[in-house]
Short mmCIF file of C-alpha atoms and ligand atoms in Angstrom, two decimals:
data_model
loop_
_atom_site.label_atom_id
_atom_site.label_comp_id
_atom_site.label_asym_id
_atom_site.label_seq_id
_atom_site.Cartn_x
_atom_site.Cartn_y
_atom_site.Cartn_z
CA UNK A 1 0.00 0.00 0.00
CA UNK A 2 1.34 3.31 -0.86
CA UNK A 3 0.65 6.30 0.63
CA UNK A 4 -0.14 8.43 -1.25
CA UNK A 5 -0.70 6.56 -4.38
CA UNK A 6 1.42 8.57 -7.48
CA UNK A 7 1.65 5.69 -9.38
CA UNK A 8 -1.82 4.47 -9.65
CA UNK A 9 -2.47 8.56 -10.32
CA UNK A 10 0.01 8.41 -13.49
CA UNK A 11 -1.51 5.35 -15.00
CA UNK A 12 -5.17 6.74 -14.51
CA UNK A 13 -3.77 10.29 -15.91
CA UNK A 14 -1.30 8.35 -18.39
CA UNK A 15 -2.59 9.01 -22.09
CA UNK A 16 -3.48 12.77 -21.18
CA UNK A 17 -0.22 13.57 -19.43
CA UNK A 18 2.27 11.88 -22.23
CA UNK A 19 0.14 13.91 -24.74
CA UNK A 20 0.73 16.96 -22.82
CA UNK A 21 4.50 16.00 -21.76
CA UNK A 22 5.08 15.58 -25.47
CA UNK A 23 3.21 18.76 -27.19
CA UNK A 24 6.16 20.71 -24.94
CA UNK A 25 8.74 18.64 -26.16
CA UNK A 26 7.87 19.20 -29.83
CA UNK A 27 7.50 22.76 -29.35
CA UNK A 28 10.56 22.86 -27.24
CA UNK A 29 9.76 25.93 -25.21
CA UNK A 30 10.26 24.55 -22.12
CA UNK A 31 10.47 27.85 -20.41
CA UNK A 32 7.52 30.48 -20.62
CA UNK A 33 5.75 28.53 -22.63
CA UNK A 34 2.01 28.97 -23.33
CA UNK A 35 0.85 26.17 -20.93
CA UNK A 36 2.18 28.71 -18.27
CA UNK A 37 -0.03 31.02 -18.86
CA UNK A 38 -3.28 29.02 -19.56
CA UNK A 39 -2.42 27.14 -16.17
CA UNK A 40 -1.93 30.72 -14.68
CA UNK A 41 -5.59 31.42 -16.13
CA UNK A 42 -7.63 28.04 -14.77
CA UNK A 43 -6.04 28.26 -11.80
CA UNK A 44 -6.93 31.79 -10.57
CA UNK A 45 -10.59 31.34 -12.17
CA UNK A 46 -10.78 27.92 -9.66
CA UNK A 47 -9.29 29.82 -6.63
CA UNK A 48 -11.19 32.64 -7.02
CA UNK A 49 -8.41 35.47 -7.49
CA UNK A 50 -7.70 38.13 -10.29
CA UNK A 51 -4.18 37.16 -10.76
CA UNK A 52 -2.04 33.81 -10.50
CA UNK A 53 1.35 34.25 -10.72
CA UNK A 54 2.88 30.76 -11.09
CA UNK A 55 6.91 30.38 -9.62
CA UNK A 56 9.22 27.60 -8.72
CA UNK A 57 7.55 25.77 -5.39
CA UNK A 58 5.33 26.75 -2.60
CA UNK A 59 8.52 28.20 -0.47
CA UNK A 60 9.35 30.56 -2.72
CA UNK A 61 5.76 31.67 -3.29
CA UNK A 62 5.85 32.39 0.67
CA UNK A 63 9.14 34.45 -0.21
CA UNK A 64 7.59 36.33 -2.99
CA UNK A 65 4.81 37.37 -1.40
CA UNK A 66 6.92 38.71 1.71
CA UNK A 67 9.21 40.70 -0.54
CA UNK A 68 6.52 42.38 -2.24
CA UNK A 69 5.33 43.81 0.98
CA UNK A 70 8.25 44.86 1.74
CA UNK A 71 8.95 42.73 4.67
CA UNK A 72 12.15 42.40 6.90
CA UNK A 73 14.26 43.02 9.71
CA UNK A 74 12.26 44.59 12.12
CA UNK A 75 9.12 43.59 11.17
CA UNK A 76 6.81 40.65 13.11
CA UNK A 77 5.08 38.27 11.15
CA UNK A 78 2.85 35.80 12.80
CA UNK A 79 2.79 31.83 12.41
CA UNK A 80 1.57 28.73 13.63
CA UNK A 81 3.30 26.36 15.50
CA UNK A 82 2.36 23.32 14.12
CA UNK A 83 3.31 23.84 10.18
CA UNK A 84 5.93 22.71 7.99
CA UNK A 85 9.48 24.66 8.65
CA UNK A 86 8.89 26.80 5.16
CA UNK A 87 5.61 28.55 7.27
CA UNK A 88 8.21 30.36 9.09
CA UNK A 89 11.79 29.67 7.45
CA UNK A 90 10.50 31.83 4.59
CA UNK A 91 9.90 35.03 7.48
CA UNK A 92 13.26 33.93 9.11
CA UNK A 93 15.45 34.13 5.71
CA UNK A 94 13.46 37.67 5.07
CA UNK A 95 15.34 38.67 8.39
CA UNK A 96 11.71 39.42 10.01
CA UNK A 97 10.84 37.51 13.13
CA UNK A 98 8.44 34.63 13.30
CA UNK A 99 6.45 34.76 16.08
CA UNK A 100 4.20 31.79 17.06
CA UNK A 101 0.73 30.95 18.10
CA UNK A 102 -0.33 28.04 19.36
CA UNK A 103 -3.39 25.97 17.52
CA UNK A 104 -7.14 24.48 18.15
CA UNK A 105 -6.93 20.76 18.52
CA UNK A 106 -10.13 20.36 16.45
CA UNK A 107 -8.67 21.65 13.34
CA UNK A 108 -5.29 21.82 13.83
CA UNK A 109 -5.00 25.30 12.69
CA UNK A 110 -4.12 28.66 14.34
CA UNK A 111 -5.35 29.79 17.36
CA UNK A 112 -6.84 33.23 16.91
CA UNK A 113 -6.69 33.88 21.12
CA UNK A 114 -3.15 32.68 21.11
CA UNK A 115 -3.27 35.04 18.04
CA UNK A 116 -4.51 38.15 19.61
CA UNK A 117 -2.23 37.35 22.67
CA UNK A 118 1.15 37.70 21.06
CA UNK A 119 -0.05 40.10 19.00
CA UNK A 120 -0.33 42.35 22.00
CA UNK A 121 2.88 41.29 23.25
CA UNK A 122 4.64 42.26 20.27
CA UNK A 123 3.14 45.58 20.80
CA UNK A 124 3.59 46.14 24.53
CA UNK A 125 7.17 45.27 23.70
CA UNK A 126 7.55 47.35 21.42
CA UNK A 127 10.52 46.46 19.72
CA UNK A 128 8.73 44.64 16.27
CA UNK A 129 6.17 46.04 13.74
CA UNK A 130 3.59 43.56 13.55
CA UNK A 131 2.90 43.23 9.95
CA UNK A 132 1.49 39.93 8.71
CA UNK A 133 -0.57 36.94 9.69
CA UNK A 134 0.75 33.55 7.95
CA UNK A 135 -2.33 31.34 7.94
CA UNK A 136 -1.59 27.43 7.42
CA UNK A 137 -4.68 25.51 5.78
CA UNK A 138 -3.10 22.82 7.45
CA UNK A 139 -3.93 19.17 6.05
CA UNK A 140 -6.16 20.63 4.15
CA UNK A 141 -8.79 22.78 5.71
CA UNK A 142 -9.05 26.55 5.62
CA UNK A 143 -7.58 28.66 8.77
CA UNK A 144 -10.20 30.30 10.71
CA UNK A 145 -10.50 33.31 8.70
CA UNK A 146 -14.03 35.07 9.87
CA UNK A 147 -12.02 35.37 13.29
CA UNK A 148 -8.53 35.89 11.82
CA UNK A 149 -9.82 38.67 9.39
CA UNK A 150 -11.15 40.61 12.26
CA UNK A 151 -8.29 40.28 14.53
CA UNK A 152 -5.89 41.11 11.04
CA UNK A 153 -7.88 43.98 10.25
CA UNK A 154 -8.11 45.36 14.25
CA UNK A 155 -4.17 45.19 14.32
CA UNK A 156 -4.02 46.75 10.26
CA UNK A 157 -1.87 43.35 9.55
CA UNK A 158 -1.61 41.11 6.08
CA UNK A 159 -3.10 37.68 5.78
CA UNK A 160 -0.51 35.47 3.66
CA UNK A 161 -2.80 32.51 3.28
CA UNK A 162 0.03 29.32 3.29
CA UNK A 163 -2.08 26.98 1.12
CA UNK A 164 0.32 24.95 0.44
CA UNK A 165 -2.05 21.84 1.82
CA UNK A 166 -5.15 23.71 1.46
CA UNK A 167 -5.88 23.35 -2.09
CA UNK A 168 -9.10 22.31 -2.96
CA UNK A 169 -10.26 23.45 0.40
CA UNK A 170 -13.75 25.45 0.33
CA UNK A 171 -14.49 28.04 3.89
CA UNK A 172 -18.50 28.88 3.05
CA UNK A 173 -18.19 28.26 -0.47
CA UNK A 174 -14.47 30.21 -1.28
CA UNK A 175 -11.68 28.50 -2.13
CA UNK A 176 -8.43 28.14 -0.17
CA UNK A 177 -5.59 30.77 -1.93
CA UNK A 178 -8.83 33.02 -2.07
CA UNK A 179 -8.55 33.82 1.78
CA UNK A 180 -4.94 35.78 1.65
CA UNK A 181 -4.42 39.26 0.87
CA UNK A 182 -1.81 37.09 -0.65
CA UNK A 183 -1.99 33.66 -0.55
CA UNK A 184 0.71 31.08 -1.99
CA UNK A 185 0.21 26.97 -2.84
CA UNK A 186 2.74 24.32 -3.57
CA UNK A 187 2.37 22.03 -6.52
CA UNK A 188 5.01 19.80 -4.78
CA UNK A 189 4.04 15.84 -6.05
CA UNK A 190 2.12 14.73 -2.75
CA UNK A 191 0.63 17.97 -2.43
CA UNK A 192 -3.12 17.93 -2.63
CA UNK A 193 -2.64 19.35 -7.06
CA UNK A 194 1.19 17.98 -7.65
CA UNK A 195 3.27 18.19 -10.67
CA UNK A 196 5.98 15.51 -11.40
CA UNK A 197 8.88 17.96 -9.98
CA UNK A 198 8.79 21.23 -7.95
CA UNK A 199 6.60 24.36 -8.48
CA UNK A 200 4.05 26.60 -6.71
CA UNK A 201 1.80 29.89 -7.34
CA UNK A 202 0.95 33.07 -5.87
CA UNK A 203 -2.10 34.67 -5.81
CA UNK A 204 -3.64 37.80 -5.60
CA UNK A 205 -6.75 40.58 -6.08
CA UNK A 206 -4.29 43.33 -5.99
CA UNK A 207 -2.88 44.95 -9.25
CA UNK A 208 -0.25 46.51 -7.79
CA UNK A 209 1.22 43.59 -5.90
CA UNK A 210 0.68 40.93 -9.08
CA UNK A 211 3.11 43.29 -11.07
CA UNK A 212 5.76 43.13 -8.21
CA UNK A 213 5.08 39.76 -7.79
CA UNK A 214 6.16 39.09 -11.45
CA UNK A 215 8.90 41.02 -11.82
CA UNK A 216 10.06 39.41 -8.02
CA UNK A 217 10.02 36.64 -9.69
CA UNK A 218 12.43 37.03 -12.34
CA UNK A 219 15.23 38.49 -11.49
CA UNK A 220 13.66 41.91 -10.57
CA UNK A 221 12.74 42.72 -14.23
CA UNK A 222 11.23 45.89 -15.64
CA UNK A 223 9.52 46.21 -18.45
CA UNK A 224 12.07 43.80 -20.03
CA UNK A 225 13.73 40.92 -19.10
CA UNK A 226 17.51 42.69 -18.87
CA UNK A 227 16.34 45.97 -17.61
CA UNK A 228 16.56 45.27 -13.92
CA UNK A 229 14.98 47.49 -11.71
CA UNK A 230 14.78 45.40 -8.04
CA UNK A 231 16.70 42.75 -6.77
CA UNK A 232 14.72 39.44 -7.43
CA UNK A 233 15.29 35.48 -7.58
CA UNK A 234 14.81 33.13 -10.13
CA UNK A 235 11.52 31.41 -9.35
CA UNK A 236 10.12 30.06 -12.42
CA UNK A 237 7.39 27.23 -12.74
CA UNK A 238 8.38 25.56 -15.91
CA UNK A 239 6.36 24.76 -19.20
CA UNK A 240 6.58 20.60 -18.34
CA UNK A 241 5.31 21.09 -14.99
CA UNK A 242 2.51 23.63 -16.31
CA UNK A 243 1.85 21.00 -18.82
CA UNK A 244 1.72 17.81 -16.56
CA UNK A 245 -0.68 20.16 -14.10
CA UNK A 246 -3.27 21.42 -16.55
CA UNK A 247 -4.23 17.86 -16.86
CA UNK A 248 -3.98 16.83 -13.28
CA UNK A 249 -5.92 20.36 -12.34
CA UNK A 250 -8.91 18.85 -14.84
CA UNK A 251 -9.12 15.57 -12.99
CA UNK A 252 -8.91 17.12 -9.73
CA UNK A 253 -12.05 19.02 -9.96
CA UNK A 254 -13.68 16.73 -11.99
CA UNK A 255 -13.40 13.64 -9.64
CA UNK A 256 -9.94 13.62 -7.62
CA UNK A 257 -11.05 16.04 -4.81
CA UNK A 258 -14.70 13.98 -4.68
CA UNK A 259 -13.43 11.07 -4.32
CA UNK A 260 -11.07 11.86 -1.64
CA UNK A 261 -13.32 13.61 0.61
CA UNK A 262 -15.36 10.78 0.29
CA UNK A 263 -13.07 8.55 1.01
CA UNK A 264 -12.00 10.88 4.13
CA UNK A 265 -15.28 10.23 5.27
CA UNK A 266 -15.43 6.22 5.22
CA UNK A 267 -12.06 6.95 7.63
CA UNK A 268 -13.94 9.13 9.75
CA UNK A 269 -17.45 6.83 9.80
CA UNK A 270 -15.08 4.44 10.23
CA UNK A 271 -12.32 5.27 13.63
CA UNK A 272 -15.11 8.11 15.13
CA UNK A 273 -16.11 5.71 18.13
CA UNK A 274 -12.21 5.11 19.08
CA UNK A 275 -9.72 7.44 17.76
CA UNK A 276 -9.76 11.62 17.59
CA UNK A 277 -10.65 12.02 13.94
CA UNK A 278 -10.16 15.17 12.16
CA UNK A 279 -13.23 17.99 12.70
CA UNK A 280 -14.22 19.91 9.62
CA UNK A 281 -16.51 22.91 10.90
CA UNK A 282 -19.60 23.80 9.35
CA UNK A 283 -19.58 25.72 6.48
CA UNK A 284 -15.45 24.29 5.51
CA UNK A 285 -14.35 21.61 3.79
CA UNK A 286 -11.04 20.07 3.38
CA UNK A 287 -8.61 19.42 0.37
CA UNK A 288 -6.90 16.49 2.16
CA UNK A 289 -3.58 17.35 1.99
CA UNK A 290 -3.60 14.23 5.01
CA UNK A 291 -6.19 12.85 6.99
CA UNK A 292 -5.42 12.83 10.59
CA UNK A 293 -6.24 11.25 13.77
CA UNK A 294 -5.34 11.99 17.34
CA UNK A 295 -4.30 8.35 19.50
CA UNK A 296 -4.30 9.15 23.85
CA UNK A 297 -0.86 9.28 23.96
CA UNK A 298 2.63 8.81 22.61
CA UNK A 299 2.83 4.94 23.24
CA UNK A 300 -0.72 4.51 21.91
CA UNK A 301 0.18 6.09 18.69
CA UNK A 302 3.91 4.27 18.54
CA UNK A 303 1.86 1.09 18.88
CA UNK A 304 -0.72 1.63 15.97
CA UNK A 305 2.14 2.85 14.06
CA UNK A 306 3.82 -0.04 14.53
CA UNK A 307 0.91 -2.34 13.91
CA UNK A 308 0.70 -0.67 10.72
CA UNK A 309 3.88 -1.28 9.52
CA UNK A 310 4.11 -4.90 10.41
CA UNK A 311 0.95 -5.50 8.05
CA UNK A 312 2.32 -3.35 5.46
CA UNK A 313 0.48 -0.31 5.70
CA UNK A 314 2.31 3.09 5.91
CA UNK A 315 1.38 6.08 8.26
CA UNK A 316 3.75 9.25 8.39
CA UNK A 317 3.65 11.61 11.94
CA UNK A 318 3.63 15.26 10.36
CA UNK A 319 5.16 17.13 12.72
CA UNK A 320 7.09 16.00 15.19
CA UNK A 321 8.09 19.12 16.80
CA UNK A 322 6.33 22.47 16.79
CA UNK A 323 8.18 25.38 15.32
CA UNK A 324 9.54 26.76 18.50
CA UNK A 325 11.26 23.74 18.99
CA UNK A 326 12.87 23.79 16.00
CA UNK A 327 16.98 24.03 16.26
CA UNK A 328 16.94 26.59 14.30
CA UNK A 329 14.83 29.03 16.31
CA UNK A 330 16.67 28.16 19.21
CA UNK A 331 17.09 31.64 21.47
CA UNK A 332 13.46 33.17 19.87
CA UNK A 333 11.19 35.12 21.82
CA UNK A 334 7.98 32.99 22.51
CA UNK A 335 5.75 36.10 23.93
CA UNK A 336 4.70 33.80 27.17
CA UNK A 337 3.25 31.51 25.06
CA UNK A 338 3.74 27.66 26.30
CA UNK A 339 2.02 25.83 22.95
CA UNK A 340 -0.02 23.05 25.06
CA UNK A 341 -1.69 22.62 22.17
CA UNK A 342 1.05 22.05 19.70
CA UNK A 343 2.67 19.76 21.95
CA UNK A 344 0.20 17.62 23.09
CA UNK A 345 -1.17 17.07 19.02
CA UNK A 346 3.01 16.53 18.30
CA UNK A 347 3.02 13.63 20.44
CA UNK A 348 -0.59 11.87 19.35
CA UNK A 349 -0.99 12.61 15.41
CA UNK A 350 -0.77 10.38 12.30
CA UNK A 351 -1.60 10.55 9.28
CA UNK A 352 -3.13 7.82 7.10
CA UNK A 353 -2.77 7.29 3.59
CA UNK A 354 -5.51 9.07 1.61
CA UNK A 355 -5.49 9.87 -2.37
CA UNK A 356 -8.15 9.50 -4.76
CA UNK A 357 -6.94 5.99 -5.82
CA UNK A 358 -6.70 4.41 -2.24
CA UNK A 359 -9.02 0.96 -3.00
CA UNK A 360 -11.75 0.61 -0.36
CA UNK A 361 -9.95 -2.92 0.71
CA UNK A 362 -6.58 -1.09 0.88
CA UNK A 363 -9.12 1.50 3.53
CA UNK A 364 -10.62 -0.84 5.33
CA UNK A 365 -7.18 -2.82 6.21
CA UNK A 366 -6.71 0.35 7.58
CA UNK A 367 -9.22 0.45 9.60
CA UNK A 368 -9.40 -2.72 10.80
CA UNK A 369 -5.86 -2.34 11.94
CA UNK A 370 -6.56 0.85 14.28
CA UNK A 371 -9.25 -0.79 15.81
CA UNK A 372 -7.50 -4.11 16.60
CA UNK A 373 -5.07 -1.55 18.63
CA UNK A 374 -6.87 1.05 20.62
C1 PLP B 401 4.86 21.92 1.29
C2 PLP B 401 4.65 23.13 2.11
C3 PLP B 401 5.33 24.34 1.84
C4 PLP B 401 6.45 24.45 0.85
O1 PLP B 401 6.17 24.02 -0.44
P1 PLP B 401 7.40 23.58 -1.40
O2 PLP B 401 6.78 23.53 -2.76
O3 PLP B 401 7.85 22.25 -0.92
O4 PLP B 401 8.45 24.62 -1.30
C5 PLP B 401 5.00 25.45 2.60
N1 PLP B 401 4.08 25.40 3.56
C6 PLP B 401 3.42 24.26 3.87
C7 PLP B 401 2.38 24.28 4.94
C8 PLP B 401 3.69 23.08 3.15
O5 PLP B 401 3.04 21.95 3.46
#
């Protein structure tokens, strides 16, 4: 059992994504090329924004958006602590300060009181601007944004909307990278929309910022590509990738995303009565990025893990450690927060495979499994 099953995805995919693959090799424009630009187009009519601005993965998508509001030393920006590194590395390597809330156990995502908290302590300090809110759609499901908007818009602060998982994910009938003043995704391959290498995508309502964005993203260009005017990177999605994800995007909303949230379901119908399943809140639903449970403790969940893996079934424990624990933010201020949260969900989560292919046998194997343990 895989999983998350890539394989089965390609063969399913196969005869549309060779056709595709090939069309860019015969035209050889493997740069720039007009897939770009018609993925750019599908993508921000699905999500919901005026512009798409595609770009080499979903970390530098968090970078881009952070340069083009000007964001650095001195500044605060505001993460979870239970998110991959890149949620925060990206504020870090921007020379602004991450500073961390902890998250609701339900949903996994970012505590808006633990918000509001440091967010006050960061003023009363007084030594960082607070400028931004990073919002994780972690696993899947939309942040809390009727309650994060307000608190953003009390404090005059950003959202960048990390939907990097969230993809797919609907909050009353918007779709995740629609939530953001900025919001970037990740097309990264066991991401919710993958390609078959690296790439990602900002998006945006705002004019102004799409233009920056764009010329961020090469190099800093004007109006051409060797007239200069900022200091950029090179973040480029390329035509391939555009290619392999125009199909993928098509069977994603016509059946991929259906079929896993059904699937999610049978887990959830399935481990409710003995396991913490995930909680999607009225009015949400989740892109899957993972499907998650909570076990009582550490041992409980090194046991089912265990189980799993002796019967051939693979389960992954994302993350380990929350962000303030992190080596690399050793010596950070944590604003009194403790993270009970994050630390108690570090020690009890797993995920389970979940894709649109998983075979209701391979599920219920699953399922079985956890039960025999707990
Ligand atoms: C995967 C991921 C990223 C980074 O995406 P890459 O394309 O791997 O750079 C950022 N944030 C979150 C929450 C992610 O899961």
């Amino acid at each position: 059992m895989q999983f998350r099953d890539l394989k089965r995805q390609y063969q399913a995919l196969k005869p549309g994504i060779d056709e595709a693959v090939s069309q860019v090799l015969e035209a050889s424009s493997y740069i720039s090329g007009r897939q770009v630009d018609e993925l750019e187009e599908a993508l921000a009519e699905y999500v919901g924004m005026k512009h798409c601005i595609s770009c080499g993965n979903g970390t530098d998508a968090l970078t881009l958006a952070l340069m083009a509001w000007n964001i650095g030393e001195g500044d605060a920006v505001f993460v979870p602590d239970f998110t991959f590194f890149a949620s925060a590395e990206t504020v870090a390597f921007q020379g602004a300060t991450p500073v961390f809330t902890d998250i609701l156990e339900d949903t996994f995502n970012m505590d808006p009181d633990s918000l509001e908290r440091v967010i006050q302590a960061v003023q009363a300090e007084g030594k960082l601007t607070p400028r931004a809110v990073v919002t994780v759609d972690l696993f899947g499901l939309p942040a809390d944004y009727g309650r994060i908007r307000a608190i953003a818009d009390k404090y005059g602060l950003y959202i960048l909307e990390d939907a990097a998982q969230g993809f797919g994910g609907t909050y009353y009938g918007r779709r995740a990278g629609s939530f953001g003043d900025i919001a970037a995704t990740s097309f990264f391959p066991a991401k919710p929309l993958g390609c078959y290498g690296v790439g990602g995508a900002v998006f945006t309502n705002q004019d102004e910022w799409a233009a920056l964005l764009k010329s961020y993203r090469v190099h800093g260009k004007g109006s051409d590509k060797y007239d200069n005017v900022r200091v950029g990177i090179n973040s480029r999605l390329d035509t391939i990738q555009a290619a392999v994800l125009q199909v993928k995007l098509k069977a994603f909303k016509d059946y991929e995303l259906a079929d896993t949230d059904a699937t999610a379901a049978k887990y959830t119908e399935g481990l409710k009565d003995c396991v913490k399943v995930p909680v999607i809140p009225e009015g949400l639903s989740s892109g899957w990025a993972q499907y998650s449970i909570l076990l009582k403790d550490e041992k409980e969940r090194g046991e089912v893990q265990s189980y799993l893996k002796e019967n051939g079934v693979p389960s992954m424990i994302y993350y380990q450690r929350g962000m303030h624990q992190q080596t690399a933010f050793k010596g950070y201020h944590f604003y009194g927060e403790q993270f009970p949260v994050t630390l108690s969900v570090c020690s009890r989560v797993l995920s389970l495979p979940l894709c649109p292919y998983l075979t209701d046998e391979d599920q219920q194997k699953v399922i079985r499994l956890i039960r025999e343990k707990v």
